[in-house]
Short mmCIF file of C-alpha atoms in Angstrom, two decimals:
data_model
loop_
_atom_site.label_atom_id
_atom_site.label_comp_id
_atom_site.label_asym_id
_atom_site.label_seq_id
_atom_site.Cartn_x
_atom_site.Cartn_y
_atom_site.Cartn_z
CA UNK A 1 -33.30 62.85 -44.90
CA UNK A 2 -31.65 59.63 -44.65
CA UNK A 3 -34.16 56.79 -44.62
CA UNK A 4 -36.37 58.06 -46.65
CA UNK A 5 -38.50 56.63 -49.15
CA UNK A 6 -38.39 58.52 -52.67
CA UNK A 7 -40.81 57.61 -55.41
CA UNK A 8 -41.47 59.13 -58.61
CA UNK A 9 -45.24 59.07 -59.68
CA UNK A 10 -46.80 60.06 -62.95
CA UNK A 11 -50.69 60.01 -63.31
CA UNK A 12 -53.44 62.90 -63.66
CA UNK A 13 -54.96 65.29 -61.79
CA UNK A 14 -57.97 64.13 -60.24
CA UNK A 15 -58.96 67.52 -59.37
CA UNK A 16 -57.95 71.22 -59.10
CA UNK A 17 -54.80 71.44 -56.40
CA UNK A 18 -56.85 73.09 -53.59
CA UNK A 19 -54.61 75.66 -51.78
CA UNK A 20 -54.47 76.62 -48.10
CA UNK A 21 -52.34 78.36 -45.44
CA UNK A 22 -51.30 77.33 -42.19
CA UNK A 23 -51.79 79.73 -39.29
CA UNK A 24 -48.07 80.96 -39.73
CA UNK A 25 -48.81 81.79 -43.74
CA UNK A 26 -47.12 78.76 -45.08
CA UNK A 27 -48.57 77.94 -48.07
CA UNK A 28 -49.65 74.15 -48.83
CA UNK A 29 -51.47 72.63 -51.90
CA UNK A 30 -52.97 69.02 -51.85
CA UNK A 31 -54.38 67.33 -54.28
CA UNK A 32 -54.71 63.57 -55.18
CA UNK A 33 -52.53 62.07 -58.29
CA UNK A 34 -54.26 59.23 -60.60
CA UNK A 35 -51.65 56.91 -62.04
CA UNK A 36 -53.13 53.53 -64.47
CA UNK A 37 -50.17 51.04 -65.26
CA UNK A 38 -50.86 50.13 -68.98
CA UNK A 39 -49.40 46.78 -70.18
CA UNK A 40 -49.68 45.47 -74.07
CA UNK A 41 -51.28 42.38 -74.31
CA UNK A 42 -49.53 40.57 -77.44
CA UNK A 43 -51.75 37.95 -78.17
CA UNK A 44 -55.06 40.34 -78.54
CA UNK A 45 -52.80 43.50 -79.50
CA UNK A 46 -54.63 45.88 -77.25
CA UNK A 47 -53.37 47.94 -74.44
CA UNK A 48 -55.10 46.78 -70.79
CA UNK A 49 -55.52 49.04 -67.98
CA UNK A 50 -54.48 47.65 -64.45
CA UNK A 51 -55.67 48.67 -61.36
CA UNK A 52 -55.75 53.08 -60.75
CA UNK A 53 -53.40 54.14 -57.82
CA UNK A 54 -54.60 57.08 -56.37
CA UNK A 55 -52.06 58.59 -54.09
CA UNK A 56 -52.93 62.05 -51.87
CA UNK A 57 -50.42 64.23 -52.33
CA UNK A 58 -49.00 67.44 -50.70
CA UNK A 59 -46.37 70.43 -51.55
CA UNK A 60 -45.63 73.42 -49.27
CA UNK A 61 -44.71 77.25 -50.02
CA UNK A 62 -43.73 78.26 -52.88
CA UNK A 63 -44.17 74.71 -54.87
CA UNK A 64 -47.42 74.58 -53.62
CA UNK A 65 -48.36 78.19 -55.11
CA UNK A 66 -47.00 76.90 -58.40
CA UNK A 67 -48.86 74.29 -58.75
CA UNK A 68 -51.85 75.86 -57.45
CA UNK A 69 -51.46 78.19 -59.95
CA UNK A 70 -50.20 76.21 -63.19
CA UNK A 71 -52.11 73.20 -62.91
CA UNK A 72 -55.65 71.86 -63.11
CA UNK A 73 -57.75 68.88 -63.23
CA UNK A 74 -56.84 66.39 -65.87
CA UNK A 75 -53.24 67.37 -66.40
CA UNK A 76 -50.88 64.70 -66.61
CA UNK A 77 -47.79 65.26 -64.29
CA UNK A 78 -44.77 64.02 -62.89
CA UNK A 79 -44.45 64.10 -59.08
CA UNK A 80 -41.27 63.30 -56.98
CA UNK A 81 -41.82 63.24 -53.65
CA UNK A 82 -41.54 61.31 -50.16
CA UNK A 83 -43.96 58.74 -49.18
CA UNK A 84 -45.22 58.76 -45.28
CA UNK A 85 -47.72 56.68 -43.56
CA UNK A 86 -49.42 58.48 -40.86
CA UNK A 87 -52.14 56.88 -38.55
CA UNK A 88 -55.53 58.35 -36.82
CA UNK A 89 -58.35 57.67 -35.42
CA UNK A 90 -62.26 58.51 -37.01
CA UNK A 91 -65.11 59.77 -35.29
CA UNK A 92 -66.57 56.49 -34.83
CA UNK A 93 -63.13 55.27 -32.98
CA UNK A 94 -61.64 53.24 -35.84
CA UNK A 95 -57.75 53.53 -36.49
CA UNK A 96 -57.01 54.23 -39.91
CA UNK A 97 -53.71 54.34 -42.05
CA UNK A 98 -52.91 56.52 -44.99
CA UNK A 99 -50.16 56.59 -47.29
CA UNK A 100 -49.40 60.13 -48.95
CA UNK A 101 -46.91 61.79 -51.06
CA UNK A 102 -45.04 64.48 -49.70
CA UNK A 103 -44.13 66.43 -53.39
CA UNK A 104 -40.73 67.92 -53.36
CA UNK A 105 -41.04 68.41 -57.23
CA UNK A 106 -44.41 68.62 -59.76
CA UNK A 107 -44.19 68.95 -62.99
CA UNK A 108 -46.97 68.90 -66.39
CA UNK A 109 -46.08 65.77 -68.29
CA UNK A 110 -44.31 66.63 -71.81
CA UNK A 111 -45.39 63.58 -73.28
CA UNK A 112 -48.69 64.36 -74.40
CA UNK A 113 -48.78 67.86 -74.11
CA UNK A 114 -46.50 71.06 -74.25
CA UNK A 115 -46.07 73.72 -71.38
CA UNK A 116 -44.69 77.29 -71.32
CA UNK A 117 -42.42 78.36 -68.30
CA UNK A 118 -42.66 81.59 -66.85
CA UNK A 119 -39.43 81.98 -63.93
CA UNK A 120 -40.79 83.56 -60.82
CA UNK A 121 -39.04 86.17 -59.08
CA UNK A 122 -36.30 85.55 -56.51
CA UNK A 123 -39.06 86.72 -53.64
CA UNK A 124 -40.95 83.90 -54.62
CA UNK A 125 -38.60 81.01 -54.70
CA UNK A 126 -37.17 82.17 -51.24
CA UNK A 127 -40.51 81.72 -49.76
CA UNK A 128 -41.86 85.09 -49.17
CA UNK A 129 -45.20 83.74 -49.92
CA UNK A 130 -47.06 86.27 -47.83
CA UNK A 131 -46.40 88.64 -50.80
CA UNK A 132 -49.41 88.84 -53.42
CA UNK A 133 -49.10 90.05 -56.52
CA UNK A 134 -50.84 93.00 -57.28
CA UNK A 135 -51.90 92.39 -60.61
CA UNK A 136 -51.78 89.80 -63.57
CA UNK A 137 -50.10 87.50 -61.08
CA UNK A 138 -46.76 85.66 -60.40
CA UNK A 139 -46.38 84.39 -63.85
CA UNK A 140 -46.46 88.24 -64.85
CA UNK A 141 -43.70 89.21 -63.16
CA UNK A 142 -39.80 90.18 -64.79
CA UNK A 143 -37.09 88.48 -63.54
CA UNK A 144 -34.34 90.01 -62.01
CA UNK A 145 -31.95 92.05 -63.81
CA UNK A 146 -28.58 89.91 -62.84
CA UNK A 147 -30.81 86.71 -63.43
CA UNK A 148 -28.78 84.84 -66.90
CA UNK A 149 -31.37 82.82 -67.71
CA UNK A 150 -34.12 85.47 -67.46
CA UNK A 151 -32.65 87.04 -70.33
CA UNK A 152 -33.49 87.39 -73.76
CA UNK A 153 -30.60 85.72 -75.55
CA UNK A 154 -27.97 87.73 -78.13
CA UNK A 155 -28.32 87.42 -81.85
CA UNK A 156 -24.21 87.51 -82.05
CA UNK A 157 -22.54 84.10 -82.30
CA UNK A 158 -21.41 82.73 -79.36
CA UNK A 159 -17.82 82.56 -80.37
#
């Protein structure tokens, strides 16, 4: 939407993406991102930490599956997302204000690390998350037979 405020995080896991479901089965994962800006301090050599940002985070349906699935705590990732500010009040009566990332995208950082990618099925990605797999779960899954890039490719030359 227009208006919006789009960031791009990258930080670690703080803990395992806990998922739920919303009365009307929509899946939705939250979990809290951990980012430390590093600067290099020229005159001593040495690399500082700043302050830690930790920003709440949220994804919904089939994203939030994924990463339910794929990632855990520790993992350094790359979120892209929509900040809101929502207010409420506690228990006690005091009004509080939060800041959170609404994830559109989450992804395992490839700079320290190296990932495998397993496509899920077109059921999946159209958000037929009430469907469970019934065994070795989503990553086990084939992908469609007129899916390109789910197949293995030729040993001919292209040309």
């Amino acid at each position: 939407m227009a208006g919006e405020t789009i960031i791009t995080v990258a930080g670690n896991l703080t803990a395992d993406p806990e998922l739920r479901f919303t009365p009307a089965g929509h899946a939705v994962a939250s979990f809290t991102v951990a980012s430390t800006p590093r600067t290099y301090d020229k005159s001593t050599k040495e690399w500082r930490d700043g302050d830690t940002l930790f920003l709440r985070c949220s994804a919904w349906r089939s994203l939030a599956e994924n990463i339910a699935e794929s990632l855990t705590r520790g993992t350094a990732v790359i979120a892209v997302g929509r900040l809101k500010q929502r207010s409420y009040e506690t228990q006690q009566g005091e009004k509080r204000t939060v800041v959170e990332l609404d994830v559109d995208n989450l992804g395992p950082s490839l700079a320290r690390a190296t990932a495998a990618v397993t496509k899920t099925t077109g059921d999946r990605q159209q958000g037929q998350q009430n469907a469970r797999p019934q065994s070795g779960g989503w990553g086990q899954q084939q992908a469609p037979q007129d899916d390109p890039w789910g197949q293995q490719p030729s040993s001919e030359p292209p040309f």
